mmCIF file of C-alpha atoms and ligand atoms in Angstrom:
data_model
loop_
_atom_site.group_PDB
_atom_site.id
_atom_site.type_symbol
_atom_site.label_atom_id
_atom_site.label_comp_id
_atom_site.label_asym_id
_atom_site.label_seq_id
_atom_site.Cartn_x
_atom_site.Cartn_y
_atom_site.Cartn_z
ATOM 1 C CA UNK G 3 77.400 129.914 109.442
ATOM 2 C CA UNK G 4 78.326 128.044 112.594
ATOM 3 C CA UNK G 5 76.561 128.902 115.858
ATOM 4 C CA UNK G 6 77.797 132.440 116.700
ATOM 5 C CA UNK G 7 80.275 131.858 113.816
ATOM 6 C CA UNK G 8 82.738 130.316 116.308
ATOM 7 C CA UNK G 9 85.013 127.369 115.983
ATOM 8 C CA UNK G 10 83.298 124.149 117.037
ATOM 9 C CA UNK G 11 86.051 122.417 118.857
ATOM 10 C CA UNK G 12 85.644 118.629 119.091
ATOM 11 C CA UNK G 13 89.316 117.687 119.295
ATOM 12 C CA UNK G 14 89.775 117.665 123.057
ATOM 13 C CA UNK G 15 91.753 114.404 123.131
ATOM 14 C CA UNK G 16 94.420 116.321 121.170
ATOM 15 C CA UNK G 17 94.371 119.280 123.527
ATOM 16 C CA UNK G 18 91.922 121.350 125.547
ATOM 17 C CA UNK G 19 91.100 124.976 126.059
ATOM 18 C CA UNK G 20 92.765 126.375 129.188
ATOM 19 C CA UNK G 21 89.891 127.093 131.580
ATOM 20 C CA UNK G 22 89.425 130.816 132.363
ATOM 21 C CA UNK G 23 89.691 130.013 136.093
ATOM 22 C CA UNK G 24 93.013 128.272 135.369
ATOM 23 C CA UNK G 25 94.322 131.284 133.400
ATOM 24 C CA UNK G 26 93.384 133.565 136.288
ATOM 25 C CA UNK G 27 95.218 131.315 138.776
ATOM 26 C CA UNK G 28 98.450 131.150 136.794
ATOM 27 C CA UNK G 29 98.763 134.800 135.690
ATOM 28 C CA UNK G 30 100.196 136.166 138.980
ATOM 29 C CA UNK G 31 103.062 133.709 138.607
ATOM 30 C CA UNK G 32 103.970 135.161 135.230
ATOM 31 C CA UNK G 33 103.516 138.818 136.104
ATOM 32 C CA UNK G 34 104.224 139.464 139.793
ATOM 33 C CA UNK G 35 105.404 136.359 141.623
ATOM 34 C CA UNK G 36 108.216 135.407 139.270
ATOM 35 C CA UNK G 37 110.762 134.327 141.890
ATOM 36 C CA UNK G 38 112.645 131.051 141.802
ATOM 37 C CA UNK G 39 111.101 128.624 144.274
ATOM 38 C CA UNK G 40 114.617 127.450 145.260
ATOM 39 C CA UNK G 41 115.764 130.952 146.355
ATOM 40 C CA UNK G 42 116.335 131.695 150.008
ATOM 41 C CA UNK G 43 114.357 134.975 149.992
ATOM 42 C CA UNK G 44 110.683 135.230 150.828
ATOM 43 C CA UNK G 45 109.860 136.368 147.298
ATOM 44 C CA UNK G 46 110.970 132.947 145.956
ATOM 45 C CA UNK G 47 109.702 131.089 149.015
ATOM 46 C CA UNK G 48 106.153 132.238 148.347
ATOM 47 C CA UNK G 49 106.392 130.673 144.915
ATOM 48 C CA UNK G 50 107.570 127.451 146.562
ATOM 49 C CA UNK G 51 104.390 127.556 148.665
ATOM 50 C CA UNK G 52 102.284 127.840 145.512
ATOM 51 C CA UNK G 53 103.910 124.697 144.109
ATOM 52 C CA UNK G 54 103.247 122.894 147.350
ATOM 53 C CA UNK G 55 99.591 123.899 147.144
ATOM 54 C CA UNK G 56 99.379 122.716 143.504
ATOM 55 C CA UNK G 57 100.902 119.370 144.500
ATOM 56 C CA UNK G 58 98.249 119.008 147.185
ATOM 57 C CA UNK G 59 95.469 119.693 144.659
ATOM 58 C CA UNK G 60 96.810 117.235 142.088
ATOM 59 C CA UNK G 61 97.097 114.573 144.816
ATOM 60 C CA UNK G 62 93.530 115.377 145.838
ATOM 61 C CA UNK G 63 92.161 114.563 142.435
ATOM 62 C CA UNK G 64 94.065 111.282 142.247
ATOM 63 C CA UNK G 65 93.488 110.080 145.809
ATOM 64 C CA UNK G 66 97.240 110.206 146.339
ATOM 65 C CA UNK G 67 99.593 111.853 148.860
ATOM 66 C CA UNK G 68 101.357 115.104 147.868
ATOM 67 C CA UNK G 69 104.751 113.402 148.329
ATOM 68 C CA UNK G 70 103.807 110.906 145.590
ATOM 69 C CA UNK G 71 103.483 113.630 142.934
ATOM 70 C CA UNK G 72 106.349 114.937 140.803
ATOM 71 C CA UNK G 73 105.841 117.635 138.195
ATOM 72 C CA UNK G 74 107.299 116.989 134.708
ATOM 73 C CA UNK G 75 107.156 118.768 131.361
ATOM 74 C CA UNK G 76 104.488 116.543 129.707
ATOM 75 C CA UNK G 77 102.829 113.150 129.584
ATOM 76 C CA UNK G 78 105.588 111.853 127.334
ATOM 77 C CA UNK G 79 108.285 112.679 129.875
ATOM 78 C CA UNK G 80 106.251 111.018 132.647
ATOM 79 C CA UNK G 81 105.876 107.846 130.574
ATOM 80 C CA UNK G 82 109.594 107.634 129.769
ATOM 81 C CA UNK G 83 110.556 108.446 133.357
ATOM 82 C CA UNK G 84 108.464 105.597 134.774
ATOM 83 C CA UNK G 85 109.519 102.911 132.327
ATOM 84 C CA UNK G 86 113.215 103.810 132.282
ATOM 85 C CA UNK G 87 113.324 104.033 136.054
ATOM 86 C CA UNK G 88 111.955 100.490 136.362
ATOM 87 C CA UNK G 89 114.585 99.166 133.939
ATOM 88 C CA UNK G 90 117.334 100.931 135.876
ATOM 89 C CA UNK G 91 116.019 99.739 139.213
ATOM 90 C CA UNK G 92 115.986 96.105 138.135
ATOM 91 C CA UNK G 93 118.816 95.841 135.549
ATOM 92 C CA UNK G 94 118.615 92.058 135.630
ATOM 93 C CA UNK G 95 115.055 92.129 134.267
ATOM 94 C CA UNK G 96 114.763 92.586 130.544
ATOM 95 C CA UNK G 97 111.035 92.224 129.752
ATOM 96 C CA UNK G 98 108.282 94.831 129.350
ATOM 97 C CA UNK G 99 104.575 94.109 128.965
ATOM 98 C CA UNK G 100 102.511 96.670 127.094
ATOM 99 C CA UNK G 101 99.688 96.747 124.494
ATOM 100 C CA UNK G 102 99.437 97.164 120.735
ATOM 101 C CA UNK G 103 97.391 100.332 121.087
ATOM 102 C CA UNK G 104 99.558 102.602 123.268
ATOM 103 C CA UNK G 105 100.226 106.212 122.452
ATOM 104 C CA UNK G 106 103.555 106.799 120.657
ATOM 105 C CA UNK G 107 104.951 108.079 124.020
ATOM 106 C CA UNK G 108 105.064 104.454 125.169
ATOM 107 C CA UNK G 109 104.962 102.650 121.841
ATOM 108 C CA UNK G 110 108.023 104.343 120.371
ATOM 109 C CA UNK G 111 109.982 104.169 123.643
ATOM 110 C CA UNK G 112 109.433 100.400 123.724
ATOM 111 C CA UNK G 113 110.444 100.075 120.039
ATOM 112 C CA UNK G 114 113.613 102.026 120.700
ATOM 113 C CA UNK G 115 114.404 99.965 123.783
ATOM 114 C CA UNK G 116 114.287 96.859 121.599
ATOM 115 C CA UNK G 117 116.180 98.106 118.581
ATOM 116 C CA UNK G 118 118.638 100.745 119.889
ATOM 117 C CA UNK G 119 119.852 98.403 122.614
ATOM 118 C CA UNK G 120 120.343 95.563 120.156
ATOM 119 C CA UNK G 121 117.387 93.608 121.509
ATOM 120 C CA UNK G 122 118.679 93.675 125.076
ATOM 121 C CA UNK G 123 115.013 94.168 126.069
ATOM 122 C CA UNK G 124 112.040 92.018 125.065
ATOM 123 C CA UNK G 125 108.626 93.577 124.691
ATOM 124 C CA UNK G 126 105.272 91.735 124.799
ATOM 125 C CA UNK G 127 102.511 93.760 123.098
ATOM 126 C CA UNK G 128 99.068 92.515 124.131
ATOM 127 C CA UNK G 129 96.453 92.076 121.403
ATOM 128 C CA UNK G 130 93.065 93.764 121.394
ATOM 129 C CA UNK G 131 89.830 92.438 119.958
ATOM 130 C CA UNK G 132 87.450 94.147 117.520
ATOM 131 C CA UNK G 133 86.141 96.378 120.309
ATOM 132 C CA UNK G 134 89.587 97.387 121.428
ATOM 133 C CA UNK G 135 89.509 95.212 124.605
ATOM 134 C CA UNK G 136 92.343 93.085 126.013
ATOM 135 C CA UNK G 137 92.410 89.339 126.642
ATOM 136 C CA UNK G 138 93.144 88.955 130.332
ATOM 137 C CA UNK G 139 94.357 85.387 129.924
ATOM 138 C CA UNK G 140 96.935 86.582 127.431
ATOM 139 C CA UNK G 141 97.967 89.248 129.927
ATOM 140 C CA UNK G 142 98.312 86.779 132.787
ATOM 141 C CA UNK G 143 100.439 84.500 130.666
ATOM 142 C CA UNK G 144 102.709 87.370 129.618
ATOM 143 C CA UNK G 145 103.806 88.166 133.194
ATOM 144 C CA UNK G 146 107.122 86.394 133.943
ATOM 145 C CA UNK G 147 109.973 86.478 136.448
ATOM 146 C CA UNK G 148 111.891 88.529 133.909
ATOM 147 C CA UNK G 149 109.227 91.290 133.576
ATOM 148 C CA UNK G 150 110.537 94.602 134.911
ATOM 149 C CA UNK G 151 107.395 96.639 134.320
ATOM 150 C CA UNK G 152 103.903 96.533 132.842
ATOM 151 C CA UNK G 153 102.867 99.740 131.028
ATOM 152 C CA UNK G 154 99.204 99.833 129.975
ATOM 153 C CA UNK G 155 97.205 102.953 129.136
ATOM 154 C CA UNK G 156 94.099 103.581 131.214
ATOM 155 C CA UNK G 157 92.055 104.989 128.330
ATOM 156 C CA UNK G 158 92.828 105.041 124.628
ATOM 157 C CA UNK G 159 93.326 108.435 123.023
ATOM 158 C CA UNK G 160 91.829 107.401 119.693
ATOM 159 C CA UNK G 161 88.820 105.306 120.673
ATOM 160 C CA UNK G 162 88.394 106.233 124.352
ATOM 161 C CA UNK G 163 88.278 102.528 125.253
ATOM 162 C CA UNK G 164 88.975 102.013 128.954
ATOM 163 C CA UNK G 165 91.211 99.106 130.058
ATOM 164 C CA UNK G 166 90.646 97.256 133.381
ATOM 165 C CA UNK G 167 93.711 98.913 134.900
ATOM 166 C CA UNK G 168 92.871 98.324 138.589
ATOM 167 C CA UNK G 169 92.598 94.571 137.993
ATOM 168 C CA UNK G 170 95.686 94.478 135.827
ATOM 169 C CA UNK G 171 97.678 96.304 138.480
ATOM 170 C CA UNK G 172 96.507 93.835 141.123
ATOM 171 C CA UNK G 173 97.668 90.925 138.957
ATOM 172 C CA UNK G 174 101.091 92.530 138.402
ATOM 173 C CA UNK G 175 101.491 93.182 142.126
ATOM 174 C CA UNK G 176 100.636 89.599 142.967
ATOM 175 C CA UNK G 177 103.720 88.636 140.928
ATOM 176 C CA UNK G 178 105.933 91.393 142.359
ATOM 177 C CA UNK G 179 106.000 93.322 139.062
ATOM 178 C CA UNK G 180 105.911 97.144 138.804
ATOM 179 C CA UNK G 181 102.832 98.606 137.094
ATOM 180 C CA UNK G 182 102.689 101.876 135.179
ATOM 181 C CA UNK G 183 99.619 103.410 133.551
ATOM 182 C CA UNK G 184 99.498 106.203 131.000
ATOM 183 C CA UNK G 185 96.388 107.925 132.338
ATOM 184 C CA UNK G 186 96.786 111.019 130.193
ATOM 185 C CA UNK G 187 93.315 110.634 128.689
ATOM 186 C CA UNK G 188 91.638 109.179 131.793
ATOM 187 C CA UNK G 189 92.418 111.820 134.447
ATOM 188 C CA UNK G 190 89.536 114.238 134.866
ATOM 189 C CA UNK G 191 87.220 112.030 132.807
ATOM 190 C CA UNK G 192 86.872 109.007 135.097
ATOM 191 C CA UNK G 193 87.216 108.826 138.867
ATOM 192 C CA UNK G 194 90.618 107.620 140.094
ATOM 193 C CA UNK G 195 91.527 106.774 143.690
ATOM 194 C CA UNK G 196 95.110 105.650 143.795
ATOM 195 C CA UNK G 197 95.317 104.889 147.515
ATOM 196 C CA UNK G 198 93.083 101.879 147.012
ATOM 197 C CA UNK G 199 94.947 100.648 143.888
ATOM 198 C CA UNK G 200 98.165 98.732 143.192
ATOM 199 C CA UNK G 201 99.429 101.201 140.578
ATOM 200 C CA UNK G 202 103.105 102.087 141.118
ATOM 201 C CA UNK G 203 103.433 104.829 138.474
ATOM 202 C CA UNK G 204 100.821 106.983 136.714
ATOM 203 C CA UNK G 205 101.317 109.620 134.046
ATOM 204 C CA UNK G 206 99.111 112.602 133.337
ATOM 205 C CA UNK G 207 99.339 115.711 131.159
ATOM 206 C CA UNK G 208 98.056 119.213 131.912
ATOM 207 C CA UNK G 209 96.881 120.152 128.443
ATOM 208 C CA UNK G 210 94.367 117.321 128.336
ATOM 209 C CA UNK G 211 92.495 118.671 131.325
ATOM 210 C CA UNK G 212 92.195 122.406 130.726
ATOM 211 C CA UNK G 213 95.640 123.374 131.949
ATOM 212 C CA UNK G 214 98.377 124.664 129.629
ATOM 213 C CA UNK G 215 100.688 122.622 127.446
ATOM 214 C CA UNK G 216 104.151 121.829 128.836
ATOM 215 C CA UNK G 217 103.318 120.482 132.265
ATOM 216 C CA UNK G 218 102.677 116.938 133.366
ATOM 217 C CA UNK G 219 102.804 114.737 136.459
ATOM 218 C CA UNK G 220 104.331 111.452 137.353
ATOM 219 C CA UNK G 221 102.747 109.747 140.352
ATOM 220 C CA UNK G 222 105.164 107.434 142.172
ATOM 221 C CA UNK G 223 103.644 105.281 144.868
ATOM 222 C CA UNK G 224 105.200 105.856 148.278
ATOM 223 C CA UNK G 225 108.129 103.499 148.901
ATOM 224 C CA UNK G 226 108.824 102.709 145.245
ATOM 225 C CA UNK G 227 112.396 103.173 144.144
ATOM 226 C CA UNK G 228 112.808 105.798 141.457
ATOM 227 C CA UNK G 229 115.813 106.640 139.311
ATOM 228 C CA UNK G 230 115.441 110.198 137.943
ATOM 229 C CA UNK G 231 115.115 110.699 134.191
ATOM 230 C CA UNK G 232 116.389 114.315 134.361
ATOM 231 C CA UNK G 233 119.413 114.736 136.622
ATOM 232 C CA UNK G 234 120.227 118.194 137.899
ATOM 233 C CA UNK G 235 119.263 120.287 140.922
ATOM 234 C CA UNK G 236 117.405 119.130 143.993
ATOM 235 C CA UNK G 237 113.978 120.138 142.654
ATOM 236 C CA UNK G 238 111.049 117.770 143.143
ATOM 237 C CA UNK G 239 112.870 116.250 146.146
ATOM 238 C CA UNK G 240 115.777 115.263 143.897
ATOM 239 C CA UNK G 241 113.537 113.238 141.569
ATOM 240 C CA UNK G 242 113.391 115.630 138.636
ATOM 241 C CA UNK G 243 116.073 118.303 138.056
ATOM 242 C CA UNK G 244 115.281 121.625 136.420
ATOM 243 C CA UNK G 245 113.710 124.891 137.571
ATOM 244 C CA UNK G 246 109.978 124.360 137.926
ATOM 245 C CA UNK G 247 107.490 125.635 135.335
ATOM 246 C CA UNK G 248 105.789 127.492 138.154
ATOM 247 C CA UNK G 249 102.859 129.183 136.424
ATOM 248 C CA UNK G 250 101.878 125.975 134.605
ATOM 249 C CA UNK G 251 102.220 123.915 137.790
ATOM 250 C CA UNK G 252 99.892 126.361 139.605
ATOM 251 C CA UNK G 253 97.544 126.119 136.628
ATOM 252 C CA UNK G 254 97.559 122.351 136.723
ATOM 253 C CA UNK G 255 96.780 122.404 140.446
ATOM 254 C CA UNK G 256 93.754 124.669 139.756
ATOM 255 C CA UNK G 257 92.624 122.466 136.829
ATOM 256 C CA UNK G 258 92.755 119.389 139.057
ATOM 257 C CA UNK G 259 90.796 121.200 141.752
ATOM 258 C CA UNK G 260 88.099 122.135 139.217
ATOM 259 C CA UNK G 261 87.967 118.611 137.886
ATOM 260 C CA UNK G 262 87.552 117.224 141.368
ATOM 261 C CA UNK G 263 84.735 119.633 142.140
ATOM 262 C CA UNK G 264 82.853 119.281 138.854
ATOM 263 C CA UNK G 265 83.880 116.010 137.219
ATOM 264 C CA UNK G 266 80.858 113.870 137.949
ATOM 265 C CA UNK G 267 78.254 116.475 136.980
ATOM 266 C CA UNK G 268 80.109 117.777 133.922
ATOM 267 C CA UNK G 269 81.066 114.408 132.533
ATOM 268 C CA UNK G 270 77.481 113.245 132.637
ATOM 269 C CA UNK G 271 76.507 116.349 130.605
ATOM 270 C CA UNK G 272 79.374 115.717 128.138
ATOM 271 C CA UNK G 273 78.332 112.069 127.839
ATOM 272 C CA UNK G 274 74.757 113.045 126.942
ATOM 273 C CA UNK G 275 76.093 115.329 124.185
ATOM 274 C CA UNK G 276 78.501 112.645 122.945
ATOM 275 C CA UNK G 277 75.706 110.050 122.861
ATOM 276 C CA UNK G 278 73.417 112.389 120.949
ATOM 277 C CA UNK G 279 76.179 113.059 118.408
ATOM 278 C CA UNK G 280 77.142 109.400 118.105
ATOM 279 C CA UNK G 281 73.626 108.070 117.817
ATOM 280 C CA UNK G 282 72.677 110.769 115.345
ATOM 281 C CA UNK G 283 75.667 110.122 113.100
ATOM 282 C CA UNK G 284 75.231 106.352 113.134
ATOM 283 C CA UNK G 285 71.508 106.681 112.396
ATOM 284 C CA UNK G 286 71.747 109.318 109.641
ATOM 285 C CA UNK G 287 74.841 108.165 107.746
ATOM 286 C CA UNK G 288 74.752 104.749 106.087
ATOM 287 C CA UNK G 289 77.864 102.566 106.407
ATOM 288 C CA UNK G 290 79.101 104.376 109.490
ATOM 289 C CA UNK G 291 80.587 102.242 112.248
ATOM 290 C CA UNK G 292 81.489 102.957 115.854
ATOM 291 C CA UNK G 293 85.116 101.993 116.616
ATOM 292 C CA UNK G 294 85.642 100.792 120.179
ATOM 293 C CA UNK G 295 83.619 99.246 122.994
ATOM 294 C CA UNK G 296 80.113 100.669 123.323
ATOM 295 C CA UNK G 297 80.211 101.214 127.090
ATOM 296 C CA UNK G 298 83.771 100.743 128.461
ATOM 297 C CA UNK G 299 84.654 104.076 126.973
ATOM 298 C CA UNK G 300 85.471 107.666 128.016
ATOM 299 C CA UNK G 301 82.344 109.842 128.218
ATOM 300 C CA UNK G 302 83.666 112.368 125.727
ATOM 301 C CA UNK G 303 84.984 110.214 122.838
ATOM 302 C CA UNK G 304 83.317 108.867 119.707
ATOM 303 C CA UNK G 305 85.456 107.363 116.962
ATOM 304 C CA UNK G 306 83.389 106.662 113.872
ATOM 305 C CA UNK G 307 84.400 105.243 110.511
ATOM 306 C CA UNK G 308 82.610 106.418 107.358
ATOM 307 C CA UNK G 309 83.340 103.764 104.826
ATOM 308 C CA UNK G 310 84.643 104.608 101.341
ATOM 309 C CA UNK G 311 85.794 108.134 102.195
ATOM 310 C CA UNK G 312 89.173 109.463 103.296
ATOM 311 C CA UNK G 313 89.424 110.836 106.829
ATOM 312 C CA UNK G 314 91.630 113.687 105.623
ATOM 313 C CA UNK G 315 89.059 114.749 103.039
ATOM 314 C CA UNK G 316 86.318 114.661 105.639
ATOM 315 C CA UNK G 317 88.387 116.810 107.975
ATOM 316 C CA UNK G 318 88.981 119.375 105.252
ATOM 317 C CA UNK G 319 85.269 119.680 104.555
ATOM 318 C CA UNK G 320 84.494 119.884 108.280
ATOM 319 C CA UNK G 321 87.147 122.561 108.537
ATOM 320 C CA UNK G 322 85.227 124.689 106.030
ATOM 321 C CA UNK G 323 82.393 124.741 108.558
ATOM 322 C CA UNK G 324 84.903 125.504 111.339
ATOM 323 C CA UNK G 325 84.326 122.057 112.912
ATOM 324 C CA UNK G 326 87.572 120.722 114.422
ATOM 325 C CA UNK G 327 88.002 116.973 114.950
ATOM 326 C CA UNK G 328 90.741 114.531 114.121
ATOM 327 C CA UNK G 329 91.431 111.439 112.067
ATOM 328 C CA UNK G 330 93.536 109.009 114.088
ATOM 329 C CA UNK G 331 95.545 110.699 116.876
ATOM 330 C CA UNK G 332 96.884 114.216 116.459
ATOM 331 C CA UNK G 333 100.369 112.823 116.621
ATOM 332 C CA UNK G 334 99.864 110.484 113.651
ATOM 333 C CA UNK G 335 97.779 112.738 111.447
ATOM 334 C CA UNK G 336 99.884 114.071 108.634
ATOM 335 C CA UNK G 337 100.819 110.507 107.726
ATOM 336 C CA UNK G 338 98.548 108.543 105.413
ATOM 337 C CA UNK G 339 99.056 105.305 107.305
ATOM 338 C CA UNK G 340 95.834 104.185 109.002
ATOM 339 C CA UNK G 341 96.076 104.380 112.755
ATOM 340 C CA UNK G 342 97.921 101.529 114.543
ATOM 341 C CA UNK G 343 95.052 101.414 117.049
ATOM 342 C CA UNK G 344 92.375 100.716 114.470
ATOM 343 C CA UNK G 345 94.671 98.253 112.666
ATOM 344 C CA UNK G 346 95.260 96.378 115.921
ATOM 345 C CA UNK G 347 91.446 96.181 116.318
ATOM 346 C CA UNK G 348 91.166 94.608 112.871
ATOM 347 C CA UNK G 349 89.168 97.496 111.417
ATOM 348 C CA UNK G 350 89.138 96.928 107.639
ATOM 349 C CA UNK G 351 91.336 99.243 105.571
ATOM 350 C CA UNK G 352 88.365 100.962 103.884
ATOM 351 C CA UNK G 353 86.880 101.846 107.249
ATOM 352 C CA UNK G 354 90.138 102.679 109.083
ATOM 353 C CA UNK G 355 90.975 105.280 106.426
ATOM 354 C CA UNK G 356 87.662 107.034 106.918
ATOM 355 C CA UNK G 357 87.724 107.266 110.729
ATOM 356 C CA UNK G 358 87.000 110.492 112.543
ATOM 357 C CA UNK G 359 87.547 111.047 116.242
ATOM 358 C CA UNK G 360 85.132 113.447 117.889
ATOM 359 C CA UNK G 361 86.312 114.348 121.424
ATOM 360 C CA UNK G 362 84.117 116.715 123.415
ATOM 361 C CA UNK G 363 84.624 118.822 126.496
ATOM 362 C CA UNK G 364 82.586 120.824 128.972
ATOM 363 C CA UNK G 365 82.706 123.751 126.552
ATOM 364 C CA UNK G 366 80.610 122.010 123.872
ATOM 365 C CA UNK G 367 76.909 122.860 123.607
ATOM 366 C CA UNK G 368 73.782 121.116 122.318
ATOM 367 C CA UNK G 369 73.545 123.775 119.583
ATOM 368 C CA UNK G 370 76.971 122.683 118.317
ATOM 369 C CA UNK G 371 75.954 119.007 118.277
ATOM 370 C CA UNK G 372 72.865 119.908 116.221
ATOM 371 C CA UNK G 373 75.013 121.870 113.790
ATOM 372 C CA UNK G 374 77.489 118.980 113.319
ATOM 373 C CA UNK G 375 74.632 116.516 112.909
ATOM 374 C CA UNK G 376 73.167 118.705 110.166
ATOM 375 C CA UNK G 377 76.497 119.073 108.290
ATOM 376 C CA UNK G 378 78.061 115.626 108.486
ATOM 377 C CA UNK G 379 75.582 113.650 106.325
ATOM 378 C CA UNK G 380 75.924 116.276 103.575
ATOM 379 C CA UNK G 381 79.770 116.122 103.737
ATOM 380 C CA UNK G 382 79.924 112.351 103.682
ATOM 381 C CA UNK G 383 77.392 112.065 100.859
ATOM 382 C CA UNK G 384 79.205 114.607 98.702
ATOM 383 C CA UNK G 385 82.543 112.818 99.185
ATOM 384 C CA UNK G 386 81.071 109.390 98.526
ATOM 385 C CA UNK G 387 79.699 110.590 95.205
ATOM 386 C CA UNK G 388 83.371 111.086 94.176
ATOM 387 C CA UNK G 389 84.439 107.622 95.293
ATOM 388 C CA UNK G 390 84.750 104.889 92.616
ATOM 389 C CA UNK G 391 84.106 102.266 95.284
ATOM 390 C CA UNK G 392 80.836 103.713 96.668
ATOM 391 C CA UNK G 393 77.791 101.938 95.314
ATOM 392 C CA UNK G 394 75.240 103.833 97.393
HETATM 393 N N1 LIG T 12 99.622 109.443 126.305
HETATM 394 C C1 LIG T 12 98.380 109.622 125.768
HETATM 395 C C2 LIG T 12 97.365 108.543 125.936
HETATM 396 C C3 LIG T 12 98.076 110.784 125.027
HETATM 397 O O1 LIG T 12 96.874 110.945 124.459
HETATM 398 C C4 LIG T 12 99.107 111.756 124.887
HETATM 399 C C5 LIG T 12 98.851 112.954 124.068
HETATM 400 O O2 LIG T 12 98.081 112.926 123.101
HETATM 401 C C6 LIG T 12 100.337 111.543 125.515
HETATM 402 C C7 LIG T 12 100.534 110.375 126.204
HETATM 403 C C8 LIG T 12 101.409 112.540 125.427
HETATM 404 O O3 LIG T 12 101.166 113.629 126.277
HETATM 405 P P1 LIG T 12 102.008 115.001 126.059
HETATM 406 O O4 LIG T 12 101.457 115.652 124.859
HETATM 407 O O5 LIG T 12 101.739 115.793 127.307
HETATM 408 O O6 LIG T 12 103.439 114.628 125.972
#
């Protein structure tokens, strides 16, 4: 039996529970205030005011101005919008700098830009070391006159490793190059103050910070040119056509407000739980290895490889105890290929295959950590007994 026989949800980098306060904030915009914010009547106009308020709250969390925030449908749309806008703004520039460990939202877009356009664009993918960190000298050398945009994630979804984005943005700005960061995993987990940074575009996604799925944000620094990805009506000041997903936008505003109020205190509690889980697993299970930098890492994420066992098999056994985690990113699970992130870090095949990502949230408890710490050694030992390679 799990504590209270509930699901133990440790897959928060895949998606998060919508906070009860957030559900309460959005419900009136599904039930009563269903007007179109573009309508002339007061009924619609009030909805427009709610969007304005949400924009203010998102900007507050990011240290941005409300006019720098546009609402999108997801993190993926925000990423595409930023990168494609830069290429359209500077059609003479054909080079993109990114990393080998980006989420498919950026990775696959860059691949398509190379192949579908018949190699019109050139992409430099920065290497990472064994801890998932970048080489800043390689980055500096990659920036050229031809570079239209740099797109580097702030925090990695699989390992939680945090890149030195403020410094990288400064270096891009010094060379007059636009800088985009996919901050989908970082927002709400680490403090961000955009007014003091040289970031031109930033993407975030509602469902990673206790708002619903299907809403995201693209931050566009004041004064930057922007070519819309979705053309249509005049919504979002002409920068993103399409009737607004009002209830989810209101929800995202409330989630950002909560994150701003509680982030520091809650993240330190989450980090203590994560550290207890991580240290316990590494101590109790032989041949278990932490993937990613020990300290430059999100407070909620622990990616651990259990050598000589298959991640999928571990997940199935965990599932029997109602423990939810993930092997690789949610988007790549289902394929038996080891994660491109762990491969880029040089994690050996035997370890990459047995990697599990635990990603916690404010809703996890110490009781749950104790339960997982009691179950995992038993699961790993039973699976290793079946492995012809295990000589334990
Ligand atoms: N970027 C990162 C780093 C992510 O972790 C994710 C989702 O897992 C995305 C982008 C895509 O966000 P969305 O699901 O909102 O499209």
